[in-house]
Amino acid sequence: MRRTLILLSAGAVTAAAAVVALSPSANAATTLGAAAAEKGRYFGTAVAAYKLSDAVYSGILDREFTSVTPENEMKWDATEPSQGTFSYAAADTIVNRALANGQKVRGHALAWHSQQPSWAQNLSGAALRTAMVNHVTQVATHYRGKIDSWDVVNEAFADGSTGARRDSNLQRTGNDWIEVAFRAARAADPGAKLCYNDYNTDGQNAKSNAVYAMVQDFKARGVPIDCVGFQSHFNAQSPLPADYQANLQRFANLGVDVQITELDIEGSGSAQAASYAAVVRACLAVTRCNGITVWGIRDSDSWRAGGTPLLFDGNGNPKAAYTAVLTELGGATPSPSVSASVSASVSPSVSPSDPQAGSGCAATTSVNAWTGGFVVTVKVTAGAARINGWTVAVTLPSGSTITNTWNATASGSGAFTNVGYNGGVAAGGSTEFGFQGTGTALTGTPTCTAR
Ligand code: G2I
C-alpha cells in the first residue's frame, strides 16, 4: 500500500511522497505476530501450561505471538495417562486461553514413538493399533474446531542415509500406521489441517527424500494430508542448510502447506540473528509457508536452555535475533521518538475492590523488574456498573521510559487507553494490558478512569 501511495503521489505532491519515504517504519508493525500477519502468516511459540502464571512469560506471549503449540500437554502420556482415561486439563488451559486471545493453535502430537504412556509402550500388534486409532480419534474429537493444524504423526523416519522408517512399536504394527492415523484424524476433525512433522528434514537428504516420497504417495492415493512441519532445531552440529528454502518449496510443490514448527537456533549475537533472518526469508519466499513457530519464548524456557537458542533472553528482553526476525518480517522496533518519558509524581492508591468514587474502574499492577528494565501487567477491573472504555494513568520514576505497550494505546504521558476489543468490561469484570520499559519500574498504584 505504501508503495502505491508513493507512486500515486510522485507526480502531484512531491513533498508528501518525501515525507513517506523519509519515515519508512512509521507504520511498520512492532510485534512478531503483527508483522507476520501483514505477510499473511502466523508467528507462534511453544507454550508450557505451568508457565502461564508468570507475568513476563504471558506478557510476551500475548504481545508477540499469534499461534501457540502446547509443548508437552497434548502428547499421549499427558492426554491418556491410563488407557481409556483422558486428561485434558493442562492442554485445555492453553487452548482456551489462546482462542480467547485470538491466537491459532497447533496441536502436537497425536501419534509419536516418544512420550507414550507406559501402558501403550507395553502394547504391540493389533492391540496397539486399536489403541492408537482410538487415541487419535478421541483427542482430535475433543479439540474439534479449535485446532488450526495438527501434527498427526511426529518423527516417524530414521536419521541417516537409509531413508527407512524409524523402528518403533507403532511401526511394528504395520507400515500403514501413518495413513491410518491421518484418516482417523480427518474423520474426527475435518476442519483441521493435518501435518506430518519431523526434524533433520530441513534440507534435502535421505530422510527428507523419504518423507517427500511418502507425501507424494499420500497425495496420489488420496490419503488426507495437508501440511508438512519442519522442526528446524539448529546448532553447530546441525546448522541451517543452504537449500532450506528449496526444500520447503519442493514439498509445497506437492500440493501441501509447509510450516516451520519448532524453530530454535543455538548461538548468540549477530551470527544467531543472521540464521534466524534467513529462516524467515525462506518462509516468506515460499507462498505455501503458512507460519513459523519458535520452540519457546525465553532462552530459559528452552528444552536446551544452555544453547540460548530463542528470541528473548532469560529476563524476557528481546535479543538481536528478535530484532532480525522482526525486521525480516517487515516490522520495526518502536522508534525512540514515540517512546513515552514519564515524570515522577505521586498518585492516589486504588484497589480493585474499592473503585475510586465516580471513576467506575480500578487498576492494579504486577511488576517484573530487573536491573535497567521492567515489564508491568495492569489489571483493569470495572466497578458496580459496566464500563465502555478506560484510561489508566501510571507514575514512573523520572528517567524511566516506556518502550512497548500491548492491549492498550500509550498516550505518551503515562496514560494508557483501551484498544478496540477490550474497552467494554462487565460490572466486576476485568481485562489486562501491559507495558515494557527501561529504567526503574513504577511506584505507587495507577489511577483508572472509565467512560
Ligand atoms: O526435543 C525437542 C522437541 C523435538 N520435537 C518434538 C517435540 O515434542 C520435542 O519437544 C520436547 C519438549 O520441548 C521437552 O519439554 O519434547 C521433550 C520430550 O521428548 C520434552 O521434555 C520432557 C522431558 O523429557 C520430561 O522429563 C518432562 O517431564 O518434558 C517433560 C515435561 O516438562
mmCIF file of C-alpha atoms in Angstrom, residues 216-437:
data_model
loop_
_atom_site.group_PDB
_atom_site.id
_atom_site.type_symbol
_atom_site.label_atom_id
_atom_site.label_comp_id
_atom_site.label_asym_id
_atom_site.label_seq_id
_atom_site.Cartn_x
_atom_site.Cartn_y
_atom_site.Cartn_z
ATOM 1 C CA GLN A 216 3.803 -37.757 -2.842
ATOM 2 C CA ASP A 217 2.323 -41.228 -2.398
ATOM 3 C CA PHE A 218 -0.344 -39.945 0.046
ATOM 4 C CA LYS A 219 -1.389 -37.219 -2.387
ATOM 5 C CA ALA A 220 -1.545 -39.738 -5.241
ATOM 6 C CA ARG A 221 -3.697 -42.168 -3.242
ATOM 7 C CA GLY A 222 -5.931 -39.582 -1.536
ATOM 8 C CA VAL A 223 -4.620 -40.121 1.985
ATOM 9 C CA PRO A 224 -5.624 -36.910 3.781
ATOM 10 C CA ILE A 225 -2.500 -34.810 4.387
ATOM 11 C CA ASP A 226 -2.446 -31.005 4.237
ATOM 12 C CA CYS A 227 0.916 -29.911 5.540
ATOM 13 C CA VAL A 228 4.454 -30.853 6.452
ATOM 14 C CA GLY A 229 6.141 -29.458 9.558
ATOM 15 C CA PHE A 230 9.865 -28.761 9.542
ATOM 16 C CA GLN A 231 11.024 -28.637 13.146
ATOM 17 C CA SER A 232 14.196 -26.638 12.398
ATOM 18 C CA HIS A 233 16.239 -27.275 15.554
ATOM 19 C CA PHE A 234 19.617 -25.842 14.529
ATOM 20 C CA ASN A 235 23.031 -25.692 16.143
ATOM 21 C CA ALA A 236 26.695 -26.018 15.135
ATOM 22 C CA GLN A 237 26.349 -29.775 14.520
ATOM 23 C CA SER A 238 23.097 -29.348 12.622
ATOM 24 C CA PRO A 239 23.172 -25.888 11.015
ATOM 25 C CA LEU A 240 20.563 -24.228 8.839
ATOM 26 C CA PRO A 241 21.009 -25.991 5.472
ATOM 27 C CA ALA A 242 21.831 -23.899 2.407
ATOM 28 C CA ASP A 243 18.958 -25.492 0.498
ATOM 29 C CA TYR A 244 16.364 -24.830 3.223
ATOM 30 C CA GLN A 245 14.128 -22.682 1.012
ATOM 31 C CA ALA A 246 14.441 -25.050 -1.944
ATOM 32 C CA ASN A 247 13.483 -27.961 0.285
ATOM 33 C CA LEU A 248 10.397 -26.159 1.624
ATOM 34 C CA GLN A 249 9.481 -25.284 -1.953
ATOM 35 C CA ARG A 250 9.726 -28.837 -3.291
ATOM 36 C CA PHE A 251 7.314 -30.036 -0.607
ATOM 37 C CA ALA A 252 4.958 -27.123 -1.319
ATOM 38 C CA ASN A 253 5.038 -28.142 -4.964
ATOM 39 C CA LEU A 254 3.494 -31.478 -3.955
ATOM 40 C CA GLY A 255 0.350 -29.570 -3.003
ATOM 41 C CA VAL A 256 0.787 -29.313 0.775
ATOM 42 C CA ASP A 257 1.359 -26.346 3.044
ATOM 43 C CA VAL A 258 4.675 -26.153 4.824
ATOM 44 C CA GLN A 259 5.185 -24.843 8.354
ATOM 45 C CA ILE A 260 8.254 -24.209 10.463
ATOM 46 C CA THR A 261 7.153 -25.844 13.652
ATOM 47 C CA GLU A 262 9.832 -25.913 16.380
ATOM 48 C CA LEU A 263 12.423 -23.332 15.392
ATOM 49 C CA ASP A 264 15.371 -22.732 17.688
ATOM 50 C CA ILE A 265 18.944 -21.884 16.758
ATOM 51 C CA GLU A 266 21.736 -22.247 19.308
ATOM 52 C CA GLY A 267 24.209 -19.378 19.488
ATOM 53 C CA SER A 268 24.206 -15.673 20.210
ATOM 54 C CA GLY A 269 24.626 -12.218 18.760
ATOM 55 C CA SER A 270 24.788 -11.417 15.076
ATOM 56 C CA ALA A 271 25.509 -14.970 13.893
ATOM 57 C CA GLN A 272 22.377 -16.289 15.570
ATOM 58 C CA ALA A 273 20.405 -13.276 14.325
ATOM 59 C CA ALA A 274 21.554 -13.878 10.741
ATOM 60 C CA SER A 275 20.414 -17.515 10.832
ATOM 61 C CA TYR A 276 17.016 -16.540 12.210
ATOM 62 C CA ALA A 277 16.652 -13.901 9.497
ATOM 63 C CA ALA A 278 17.499 -16.489 6.837
ATOM 64 C CA VAL A 279 14.771 -18.827 8.126
ATOM 65 C CA VAL A 280 12.206 -16.030 7.981
ATOM 66 C CA ARG A 281 13.370 -15.061 4.485
ATOM 67 C CA ALA A 282 12.967 -18.645 3.286
ATOM 68 C CA CYS A 283 9.432 -18.947 4.665
ATOM 69 C CA LEU A 284 8.380 -15.626 3.144
ATOM 70 C CA ALA A 285 9.765 -16.735 -0.209
ATOM 71 C CA VAL A 286 7.590 -19.859 -0.241
ATOM 72 C CA THR A 287 3.941 -18.939 -0.791
ATOM 73 C CA ARG A 288 2.659 -22.059 0.968
ATOM 74 C CA CYS A 289 4.784 -21.491 4.088
ATOM 75 C CA ASN A 290 1.954 -20.584 6.493
ATOM 76 C CA GLY A 291 3.911 -19.580 9.530
ATOM 77 C CA ILE A 292 6.796 -20.009 11.905
ATOM 78 C CA THR A 293 6.705 -21.379 15.450
ATOM 79 C CA VAL A 294 9.676 -20.953 17.789
ATOM 80 C CA TRP A 295 10.125 -23.684 20.403
ATOM 81 C CA GLY A 296 9.722 -21.496 23.499
ATOM 82 C CA ILE A 297 9.789 -17.828 24.463
ATOM 83 C CA ARG A 298 12.863 -17.044 26.612
ATOM 84 C CA ASP A 299 16.186 -18.864 26.446
ATOM 85 C CA SER A 300 15.414 -20.146 29.934
ATOM 86 C CA ASP A 301 12.210 -21.761 28.636
ATOM 87 C CA SER A 302 14.043 -23.857 26.050
ATOM 88 C CA TRP A 303 14.436 -27.666 26.186
ATOM 89 C CA ARG A 304 18.114 -26.847 25.523
ATOM 90 C CA ALA A 305 18.457 -23.634 27.534
ATOM 91 C CA GLY A 306 22.254 -23.912 27.644
ATOM 92 C CA GLY A 307 22.390 -23.160 23.926
ATOM 93 C CA THR A 308 20.452 -19.870 24.349
ATOM 94 C CA PRO A 309 18.523 -20.692 21.165
ATOM 95 C CA LEU A 310 15.470 -18.401 21.405
ATOM 96 C CA LEU A 311 14.457 -14.788 20.684
ATOM 97 C CA PHE A 312 14.233 -13.452 24.259
ATOM 98 C CA ASP A 313 16.841 -13.706 26.998
ATOM 99 C CA GLY A 314 16.118 -15.177 30.405
ATOM 100 C CA ASN A 315 14.771 -11.820 31.616
ATOM 101 C CA GLY A 316 12.382 -11.526 28.712
ATOM 102 C CA ASN A 317 14.409 -8.910 26.871
ATOM 103 C CA PRO A 318 14.394 -9.153 23.076
ATOM 104 C CA LYS A 319 17.736 -10.324 21.648
ATOM 105 C CA ALA A 320 19.470 -9.372 18.402
ATOM 106 C CA ALA A 321 17.759 -12.407 16.885
ATOM 107 C CA TYR A 322 14.378 -10.902 17.776
ATOM 108 C CA THR A 323 15.176 -7.646 16.005
ATOM 109 C CA ALA A 324 16.463 -9.559 12.986
ATOM 110 C CA VAL A 325 13.269 -11.601 12.746
ATOM 111 C CA LEU A 326 11.030 -8.565 13.192
ATOM 112 C CA THR A 327 12.980 -6.630 10.563
ATOM 113 C CA GLU A 328 12.903 -9.527 8.114
ATOM 114 C CA LEU A 329 9.125 -9.712 8.567
ATOM 115 C CA GLY A 330 8.928 -6.051 7.581
ATOM 116 C CA GLY A 331 8.315 -4.771 11.090
ATOM 117 C CA ALA A 332 10.364 -2.407 13.202
ATOM 118 C CA THR A 333 11.031 -1.860 16.884
ATOM 119 C CA PRO A 334 9.209 1.241 18.136
ATOM 120 C CA SER A 335 11.251 4.342 17.280
ATOM 121 C CA PRO A 336 12.605 6.374 20.238
ATOM 122 C CA SER A 337 10.522 9.401 19.226
ATOM 123 C CA VAL A 338 7.307 7.571 20.022
ATOM 124 C CA SER A 339 8.514 6.295 23.387
ATOM 125 C CA ALA A 340 6.930 7.921 26.388
ATOM 126 C CA SER A 341 9.075 9.590 29.013
ATOM 127 C CA VAL A 342 7.126 9.800 32.213
ATOM 128 C CA SER A 343 7.985 12.196 35.004
ATOM 129 C CA ALA A 344 7.674 11.439 38.674
ATOM 130 C CA SER A 345 4.615 12.397 40.668
ATOM 131 C CA VAL A 346 2.566 10.868 43.433
ATOM 132 C CA SER A 347 -0.671 9.139 42.542
ATOM 133 C CA PRO A 348 -3.517 8.123 44.854
ATOM 134 C CA SER A 349 -3.744 4.441 45.594
ATOM 135 C CA VAL A 350 -6.742 2.451 44.452
ATOM 136 C CA SER A 351 -7.634 -1.189 44.837
ATOM 137 C CA PRO A 352 -9.920 -3.208 42.584
ATOM 138 C CA SER A 353 -12.334 -3.913 45.389
ATOM 139 C CA ASP A 354 -12.703 -0.202 46.077
ATOM 140 C CA PRO A 355 -13.049 1.664 42.811
ATOM 141 C CA GLN A 356 -12.483 5.400 43.042
ATOM 142 C CA ALA A 357 -15.751 7.236 43.544
ATOM 143 C CA GLY A 358 -17.087 8.268 40.160
ATOM 144 C CA SER A 359 -14.291 6.569 38.262
ATOM 145 C CA GLY A 360 -16.072 3.268 37.664
ATOM 146 C CA CYS A 361 -12.884 1.241 37.493
ATOM 147 C CA ALA A 362 -9.697 0.398 39.345
ATOM 148 C CA ALA A 363 -6.263 -0.719 38.219
ATOM 149 C CA THR A 364 -3.719 -2.922 39.943
ATOM 150 C CA THR A 365 -0.261 -3.852 38.740
ATOM 151 C CA SER A 366 2.040 -6.803 38.734
ATOM 152 C CA VAL A 367 5.636 -5.780 38.146
ATOM 153 C CA ASN A 368 8.609 -7.787 36.957
ATOM 154 C CA ALA A 369 11.735 -5.651 37.206
ATOM 155 C CA TRP A 370 15.426 -6.291 36.609
ATOM 156 C CA THR A 371 18.438 -4.009 36.548
ATOM 157 C CA GLY A 372 17.669 -1.461 33.854
ATOM 158 C CA GLY A 373 14.246 -2.639 32.792
ATOM 159 C CA PHE A 374 10.763 -3.828 33.699
ATOM 160 C CA VAL A 375 7.529 -5.334 32.445
ATOM 161 C CA VAL A 376 4.275 -4.227 34.066
ATOM 162 C CA THR A 377 0.978 -6.062 33.706
ATOM 163 C CA VAL A 378 -2.031 -3.915 34.640
ATOM 164 C CA LYS A 379 -5.398 -5.381 35.559
ATOM 165 C CA VAL A 380 -8.353 -3.083 34.959
ATOM 166 C CA THR A 381 -11.431 -4.017 36.990
ATOM 167 C CA ALA A 382 -14.853 -2.466 36.440
ATOM 168 C CA GLY A 383 -16.833 -1.303 39.477
ATOM 169 C CA ALA A 384 -20.525 -1.935 40.124
ATOM 170 C CA ALA A 385 -21.505 -0.926 36.590
ATOM 171 C CA ARG A 386 -20.371 -1.950 33.137
ATOM 172 C CA ILE A 387 -17.795 0.399 31.579
ATOM 173 C CA ASN A 388 -17.334 1.106 27.889
ATOM 174 C CA GLY A 389 -13.767 2.343 27.888
ATOM 175 C CA TRP A 390 -10.956 3.128 30.304
ATOM 176 C CA THR A 391 -7.815 5.172 30.765
ATOM 177 C CA VAL A 392 -5.135 4.217 33.272
ATOM 178 C CA ALA A 393 -2.518 6.733 34.416
ATOM 179 C CA VAL A 394 0.731 5.393 35.866
ATOM 180 C CA THR A 395 3.598 7.117 37.580
ATOM 181 C CA LEU A 396 7.174 6.182 36.737
ATOM 182 C CA PRO A 397 10.343 7.453 38.350
ATOM 183 C CA SER A 398 11.993 10.309 36.465
ATOM 184 C CA GLY A 399 14.144 9.000 33.621
ATOM 185 C CA SER A 400 12.190 5.789 33.094
ATOM 186 C CA THR A 401 10.950 5.246 29.564
ATOM 187 C CA ILE A 402 8.159 3.072 28.229
ATOM 188 C CA THR A 403 9.365 1.223 25.143
ATOM 189 C CA ASN A 404 6.485 -1.076 24.260
ATOM 190 C CA THR A 405 2.780 -1.473 25.070
ATOM 191 C CA TRP A 406 0.287 -4.260 24.394
ATOM 192 C CA ASN A 407 -3.505 -4.425 24.639
ATOM 193 C CA ALA A 408 -3.629 -0.631 25.165
ATOM 194 C CA THR A 409 -2.569 2.595 23.459
ATOM 195 C CA ALA A 410 0.018 4.734 25.273
ATOM 196 C CA SER A 411 -0.587 8.456 25.010
ATOM 197 C CA GLY A 412 2.987 9.442 25.862
ATOM 198 C CA SER A 413 2.356 10.959 29.277
ATOM 199 C CA GLY A 414 1.995 7.772 31.278
ATOM 200 C CA ALA A 415 -1.654 7.334 30.287
ATOM 201 C CA PHE A 416 -2.928 4.161 28.621
ATOM 202 C CA THR A 417 -6.289 3.863 26.885
ATOM 203 C CA ASN A 418 -8.128 0.692 25.876
ATOM 204 C CA VAL A 419 -7.916 -0.612 22.327
ATOM 205 C CA GLY A 420 -10.965 -1.644 20.270
ATOM 206 C CA TYR A 421 -11.501 -5.075 21.715
ATOM 207 C CA ASN A 422 -11.006 -4.500 25.454
ATOM 208 C CA GLY A 423 -12.787 -1.221 26.273
ATOM 209 C CA GLY A 424 -16.027 -2.848 27.311
ATOM 210 C CA VAL A 425 -15.792 -4.561 30.714
ATOM 211 C CA ALA A 426 -18.778 -6.060 32.529
ATOM 212 C CA ALA A 427 -19.596 -4.983 36.093
ATOM 213 C CA GLY A 428 -16.981 -6.557 38.360
ATOM 214 C CA GLY A 429 -15.154 -7.988 35.347
ATOM 215 C CA SER A 430 -11.578 -7.273 34.366
ATOM 216 C CA THR A 431 -9.140 -7.092 31.477
ATOM 217 C CA GLU A 432 -5.360 -6.806 31.318
ATOM 218 C CA PHE A 433 -2.834 -4.755 29.394
ATOM 219 C CA GLY A 434 0.898 -4.330 29.756
ATOM 220 C CA PHE A 435 3.935 -2.287 29.001
ATOM 221 C CA GLN A 436 7.677 -2.700 28.994
ATOM 222 C CA GLY A 437 10.271 -0.073 29.720
#
